[in-house]
PDB file of C-alpha atoms in Angstrom:
ATOM      1  CA  UNK A   1    -115.209 -26.014  64.398  1.00 92.00           C
ATOM      2  CA  UNK A   2    -117.534 -24.246  66.080  1.00 94.00           C
ATOM      3  CA  UNK A   3    -119.808 -25.896  68.645  1.00 93.00           C
ATOM      4  CA  UNK A   4    -122.724 -25.336  66.886  1.00 95.00           C
ATOM      5  CA  UNK A   5    -125.065 -27.272  64.197  1.00 95.00           C
ATOM      6  CA  UNK A   6    -123.086 -26.987  61.255  1.00 95.00           C
ATOM      7  CA  UNK A   7    -119.721 -28.029  63.096  1.00 94.00           C
ATOM      8  CA  UNK A   8    -121.795 -30.935  64.680  1.00 94.00           C
ATOM      9  CA  UNK A   9    -122.965 -31.763  61.197  1.00 95.00           C
ATOM     10  CA  UNK A  10    -119.414 -31.285  59.451  1.00 92.00           C
ATOM     11  CA  UNK A  11    -118.174 -33.772  61.882  1.00 92.00           C
ATOM     12  CA  UNK A  12    -120.984 -36.277  61.824  1.00 93.00           C
ATOM     13  CA  UNK A  13    -120.519 -36.402  57.895  1.00 93.00           C
ATOM     14  CA  UNK A  14    -116.736 -36.866  58.075  1.00 90.00           C
ATOM     15  CA  UNK A  15    -117.201 -39.677  60.440  1.00 91.00           C
ATOM     16  CA  UNK A  16    -119.949 -41.270  58.355  1.00 95.00           C
ATOM     17  CA  UNK A  17    -116.879 -41.327  55.455  1.00 93.00           C
ATOM     18  CA  UNK A  18    -114.359 -42.827  57.890  1.00 89.00           C
ATOM     19  CA  UNK A  19    -112.566 -40.011  58.360  1.00 84.00           C
ATOM     20  CA  UNK A  20    -110.703 -39.244  61.704  1.00 78.00           C
ATOM     21  CA  UNK A  21    -111.735 -36.120  63.299  1.00 81.00           C
ATOM     22  CA  UNK A  22    -109.245 -35.115  65.851  1.00 74.00           C
ATOM     23  CA  UNK A  23    -110.244 -31.469  65.753  1.00 72.00           C
ATOM     24  CA  UNK A  24    -110.532 -28.715  67.872  1.00 74.00           C
ATOM     25  CA  UNK A  25    -114.029 -27.531  68.811  1.00 85.00           C
ATOM     26  CA  UNK A  26    -114.319 -23.706  69.868  1.00 89.00           C
ATOM     27  CA  UNK A  27    -117.161 -23.060  72.056  1.00 89.00           C
ATOM     28  CA  UNK A  28    -118.723 -19.495  71.549  1.00 93.00           C
ATOM     29  CA  UNK A  29    -117.258 -19.266  67.806  1.00 93.00           C
ATOM     30  CA  UNK A  30    -119.393 -20.275  65.036  1.00 96.00           C
ATOM     31  CA  UNK A  31    -117.997 -22.728  62.342  1.00 95.00           C
ATOM     32  CA  UNK A  32    -116.496 -21.351  59.347  1.00 92.00           C
ATOM     33  CA  UNK A  33    -118.469 -20.828  56.233  1.00 91.00           C
ATOM     34  CA  UNK A  34    -117.772 -19.989  52.559  1.00 86.00           C
ATOM     35  CA  UNK A  35    -120.149 -18.422  50.193  1.00 85.00           C
ATOM     36  CA  UNK A  36    -119.658 -19.045  46.497  1.00 83.00           C
ATOM     37  CA  UNK A  37    -121.570 -16.800  43.772  1.00 83.00           C
ATOM     38  CA  UNK A  38    -120.908 -16.711  40.053  1.00 80.00           C
ATOM     39  CA  UNK A  39    -119.919 -13.299  38.756  1.00 81.00           C
ATOM     40  CA  UNK A  40    -121.014 -12.015  35.315  1.00 85.00           C
ATOM     41  CA  UNK A  41    -117.966 -13.373  33.971  1.00 82.00           C
ATOM     42  CA  UNK A  42    -118.715 -16.836  34.956  1.00 74.00           C
ATOM     43  CA  UNK A  43    -115.776 -16.690  37.464  1.00 73.00           C
ATOM     44  CA  UNK A  44    -116.560 -18.002  41.074  1.00 74.00           C
ATOM     45  CA  UNK A  45    -116.652 -15.283  43.868  1.00 79.00           C
ATOM     46  CA  UNK A  46    -115.960 -16.707  46.993  1.00 80.00           C
ATOM     47  CA  UNK A  47    -116.605 -14.745  50.618  1.00 84.00           C
ATOM     48  CA  UNK A  48    -115.315 -16.438  53.430  1.00 85.00           C
ATOM     49  CA  UNK A  49    -116.353 -16.179  56.891  1.00 90.00           C
ATOM     50  CA  UNK A  50    -113.731 -17.989  58.740  1.00 90.00           C
ATOM     51  CA  UNK A  51    -115.532 -18.798  62.175  1.00 94.00           C
ATOM     52  CA  UNK A  52    -113.418 -21.323  64.403  1.00 94.00           C
ATOM     53  CA  UNK A  53    -110.998 -21.774  61.258  1.00 92.00           C
ATOM     54  CA  UNK A  54    -109.323 -18.438  62.145  1.00 91.00           C
ATOM     55  CA  UNK A  55    -108.951 -19.598  65.803  1.00 91.00           C
ATOM     56  CA  UNK A  56    -107.043 -22.472  65.000  1.00 92.00           C
ATOM     57  CA  UNK A  57    -103.412 -22.423  66.758  1.00 92.00           C
ATOM     58  CA  UNK A  58     -99.958 -23.659  66.360  1.00 94.00           C
ATOM     59  CA  UNK A  59    -100.728 -25.775  69.540  1.00 93.00           C
ATOM     60  CA  UNK A  60    -103.916 -27.475  68.011  1.00 91.00           C
ATOM     61  CA  UNK A  61    -101.634 -28.293  65.265  1.00 91.00           C
ATOM     62  CA  UNK A  62     -99.344 -29.988  67.505  1.00 90.00           C
ATOM     63  CA  UNK A  63    -101.822 -31.799  69.297  1.00 89.00           C
ATOM     64  CA  UNK A  64    -103.621 -33.120  66.497  1.00 87.00           C
ATOM     65  CA  UNK A  65     -99.902 -34.361  65.057  1.00 88.00           C
ATOM     66  CA  UNK A  66     -99.224 -36.250  68.409  1.00 86.00           C
ATOM     67  CA  UNK A  67    -102.798 -38.285  67.964  1.00 83.00           C
ATOM     68  CA  UNK A  68    -101.682 -39.584  64.704  1.00 81.00           C
ATOM     69  CA  UNK A  69     -99.422 -42.478  64.312  1.00 80.00           C
ATOM     70  CA  UNK A  70     -98.624 -42.412  60.468  1.00 86.00           C
ATOM     71  CA  UNK A  71     -98.716 -39.226  58.167  1.00 89.00           C
ATOM     72  CA  UNK A  72     -97.847 -39.595  54.761  1.00 92.00           C
ATOM     73  CA  UNK A  73     -98.649 -36.148  53.516  1.00 95.00           C
ATOM     74  CA  UNK A  74    -100.184 -32.571  54.926  1.00 95.00           C
ATOM     75  CA  UNK A  75    -102.516 -30.572  53.403  1.00 94.00           C
ATOM     76  CA  UNK A  76    -102.922 -27.149  54.354  1.00 94.00           C
ATOM     77  CA  UNK A  77    -105.129 -24.314  52.768  1.00 92.00           C
ATOM     78  CA  UNK A  78    -105.147 -20.672  54.009  1.00 93.00           C
ATOM     79  CA  UNK A  79    -108.538 -20.933  55.573  1.00 90.00           C
ATOM     80  CA  UNK A  80    -106.719 -21.214  59.015  1.00 92.00           C
ATOM     81  CA  UNK A  81    -104.065 -18.882  60.885  1.00 93.00           C
ATOM     82  CA  UNK A  82    -100.728 -18.382  59.705  1.00 95.00           C
ATOM     83  CA  UNK A  83     -99.496 -19.745  62.927  1.00 95.00           C
ATOM     84  CA  UNK A  84    -101.395 -23.116  61.970  1.00 95.00           C
ATOM     85  CA  UNK A  85     -99.794 -23.131  58.818  1.00 96.00           C
ATOM     86  CA  UNK A  86     -96.209 -22.654  59.904  1.00 96.00           C
ATOM     87  CA  UNK A  87     -96.617 -25.042  62.731  1.00 96.00           C
ATOM     88  CA  UNK A  88     -97.660 -27.769  59.818  1.00 96.00           C
ATOM     89  CA  UNK A  89     -94.710 -26.830  57.954  1.00 96.00           C
ATOM     90  CA  UNK A  90     -92.256 -26.962  60.822  1.00 95.00           C
ATOM     91  CA  UNK A  91     -93.614 -30.480  61.800  1.00 95.00           C
ATOM     92  CA  UNK A  92     -93.290 -31.343  58.105  1.00 95.00           C
ATOM     93  CA  UNK A  93     -89.709 -30.379  57.604  1.00 94.00           C
ATOM     94  CA  UNK A  94     -88.746 -31.982  60.901  1.00 94.00           C
ATOM     95  CA  UNK A  95     -90.528 -35.237  59.974  1.00 94.00           C
ATOM     96  CA  UNK A  96     -89.359 -35.015  56.389  1.00 94.00           C
ATOM     97  CA  UNK A  97     -93.082 -35.393  55.301  1.00 96.00           C
ATOM     98  CA  UNK A  98     -94.408 -33.668  51.953  1.00 97.00           C
ATOM     99  CA  UNK A  99     -96.572 -30.193  52.576  1.00 97.00           C
ATOM    100  CA  UNK A 100     -98.675 -29.143  49.885  1.00 97.00           C
ATOM    101  CA  UNK A 101    -100.226 -25.840  50.123  1.00 96.00           C
ATOM    102  CA  UNK A 102    -103.436 -24.688  48.503  1.00 94.00           C
ATOM    103  CA  UNK A 103    -102.800 -21.034  48.616  1.00 94.00           C
ATOM    104  CA  UNK A 104    -106.429 -20.088  48.870  1.00 88.00           C
ATOM    105  CA  UNK A 105    -108.035 -18.045  50.206  1.00 88.00           C
ATOM    106  CA  UNK A 106    -105.183 -15.635  49.383  1.00 89.00           C
ATOM    107  CA  UNK A 107    -103.633 -14.050  52.305  1.00 92.00           C
ATOM    108  CA  UNK A 108    -101.192 -11.125  52.599  1.00 93.00           C
ATOM    109  CA  UNK A 109     -98.737 -13.908  54.035  1.00 94.00           C
ATOM    110  CA  UNK A 110     -99.219 -16.509  51.471  1.00 93.00           C
ATOM    111  CA  UNK A 111     -95.250 -16.188  49.770  1.00 91.00           C
ATOM    112  CA  UNK A 112     -94.323 -16.936  53.501  1.00 92.00           C
ATOM    113  CA  UNK A 113     -95.746 -20.029  53.699  1.00 93.00           C
ATOM    114  CA  UNK A 114     -95.661 -21.243  50.312  1.00 94.00           C
ATOM    115  CA  UNK A 115     -91.724 -21.148  50.333  1.00 93.00           C
ATOM    116  CA  UNK A 116     -92.016 -23.817  53.044  1.00 93.00           C
ATOM    117  CA  UNK A 117     -94.116 -26.303  51.063  1.00 96.00           C
ATOM    118  CA  UNK A 118     -93.057 -29.090  49.089  1.00 97.00           C
ATOM    119  CA  UNK A 119     -95.900 -28.733  46.454  1.00 97.00           C
ATOM    120  CA  UNK A 120     -98.159 -25.629  46.065  1.00 97.00           C
ATOM    121  CA  UNK A 121    -101.203 -25.602  43.843  1.00 95.00           C
ATOM    122  CA  UNK A 122    -102.339 -22.006  43.025  1.00 94.00           C
ATOM    123  CA  UNK A 123    -104.438 -20.913  40.458  1.00 90.00           C
ATOM    124  CA  UNK A 124    -103.171 -18.203  38.080  1.00 87.00           C
ATOM    125  CA  UNK A 125    -104.246 -15.238  40.361  1.00 87.00           C
ATOM    126  CA  UNK A 126    -102.898 -16.909  43.714  1.00 91.00           C
ATOM    127  CA  UNK A 127     -99.707 -17.835  41.952  1.00 92.00           C
ATOM    128  CA  UNK A 128     -99.251 -13.912  41.077  1.00 90.00           C
ATOM    129  CA  UNK A 129     -99.688 -13.269  44.945  1.00 90.00           C
ATOM    130  CA  UNK A 130     -97.075 -15.759  46.062  1.00 90.00           C
ATOM    131  CA  UNK A 131     -94.113 -13.839  44.332  1.00 88.00           C
ATOM    132  CA  UNK A 132     -91.092 -16.038  43.725  1.00 89.00           C
ATOM    133  CA  UNK A 133     -90.445 -19.378  45.266  1.00 90.00           C
ATOM    134  CA  UNK A 134     -87.024 -21.242  45.936  1.00 89.00           C
ATOM    135  CA  UNK A 135     -86.138 -23.373  43.300  1.00 88.00           C
ATOM    136  CA  UNK A 136     -87.277 -26.920  45.064  1.00 90.00           C
ATOM    137  CA  UNK A 137     -90.679 -26.148  45.306  1.00 95.00           C
ATOM    138  CA  UNK A 138     -93.077 -27.965  42.949  1.00 96.00           C
ATOM    139  CA  UNK A 139     -95.692 -25.492  41.688  1.00 96.00           C
ATOM    140  CA  UNK A 140     -98.884 -26.985  40.076  1.00 96.00           C
ATOM    141  CA  UNK A 141    -100.906 -23.986  38.515  1.00 95.00           C
ATOM    142  CA  UNK A 142    -104.068 -24.724  38.054  1.00 91.00           C
ATOM    143  CA  UNK A 143    -105.853 -23.165  34.997  1.00 89.00           C
ATOM    144  CA  UNK A 144    -109.625 -24.716  34.634  1.00 82.00           C
ATOM    145  CA  UNK A 145    -110.178 -25.645  31.249  1.00 83.00           C
ATOM    146  CA  UNK A 146    -106.680 -25.005  30.023  1.00 89.00           C
ATOM    147  CA  UNK A 147    -105.618 -27.940  32.521  1.00 91.00           C
ATOM    148  CA  UNK A 148    -102.138 -27.100  34.831  1.00 94.00           C
ATOM    149  CA  UNK A 149     -98.738 -26.226  34.357  1.00 96.00           C
ATOM    150  CA  UNK A 150     -96.098 -27.766  36.531  1.00 96.00           C
ATOM    151  CA  UNK A 151     -92.978 -26.015  37.299  1.00 95.00           C
ATOM    152  CA  UNK A 152     -89.832 -27.173  39.302  1.00 92.00           C
ATOM    153  CA  UNK A 153     -86.367 -25.429  39.099  1.00 89.00           C
ATOM    154  CA  UNK A 154     -86.792 -23.801  36.122  1.00 89.00           C
ATOM    155  CA  UNK A 155     -88.518 -26.722  34.107  1.00 93.00           C
ATOM    156  CA  UNK A 156     -92.210 -26.594  32.851  1.00 95.00           C
ATOM    157  CA  UNK A 157     -94.635 -29.224  31.751  1.00 97.00           C
ATOM    158  CA  UNK A 158     -98.210 -28.458  30.644  1.00 97.00           C
ATOM    159  CA  UNK A 159    -101.152 -30.987  30.865  1.00 95.00           C
ATOM    160  CA  UNK A 160    -104.392 -30.626  29.303  1.00 93.00           C
ATOM    161  CA  UNK A 161    -107.656 -30.810  31.137  1.00 88.00           C
ATOM    162  CA  UNK A 162    -110.326 -33.413  29.752  1.00 88.00           C
ATOM    163  CA  UNK A 163    -113.220 -31.607  28.080  1.00 87.00           C
ATOM    164  CA  UNK A 164    -116.527 -31.758  30.157  1.00 83.00           C
ATOM    165  CA  UNK A 165    -119.713 -29.566  30.012  1.00 83.00           C
ATOM    166  CA  UNK A 166    -119.268 -27.748  33.338  1.00 74.00           C
ATOM    167  CA  UNK A 167    -122.255 -26.789  35.353  1.00 76.00           C
ATOM    168  CA  UNK A 168    -120.856 -25.656  38.395  1.00 72.00           C
ATOM    169  CA  UNK A 169    -117.010 -25.417  39.115  1.00 70.00           C
ATOM    170  CA  UNK A 170    -117.517 -24.982  43.064  1.00 69.00           C
ATOM    171  CA  UNK A 171    -114.931 -27.088  44.417  1.00 67.00           C
ATOM    172  CA  UNK A 172    -112.979 -27.723  41.133  1.00 64.00           C
ATOM    173  CA  UNK A 173    -109.667 -26.198  42.128  1.00 58.00           C
ATOM    174  CA  UNK A 174    -109.518 -28.425  45.084  1.00 56.00           C
ATOM    175  CA  UNK A 175    -110.198 -31.585  43.035  1.00 58.00           C
TER     176      UNK A 175
END
């Protein structure tokens, strides 16, 4: 996060929920934000100003992992640098820890890091951008009201989504 009001507010909200907050604070860099609009077709359109997220380094990842005593799974999105995600993937490989990659927002290097994951959780558009993945990667493709398609080693399973009256789908892919 940046050393600004948004960064301090984010840390305070996380701490209030009991979340450990061993994060890198970057002075002089704003906290990253995402602005979400809904297009005429009803689909979310997300504009990201990465701010401090783009400043996260492989050294930051190593430092943070060194401060935590027990890690059961690592979740990485692509709102941070490629080096940070690759460092997390390398740590997970060394420590036999599952890595989940949420490939959003899509980056040109998405396929590179998705290949290193245990699980990836793309929507249908992100799935196209990833290209082919090794058989061992478990893909959970989110498809909105159609549910999910899970794929691994040539096998496919579909699960439907519960029917709801959606008012705002912001954050639904993350859930």
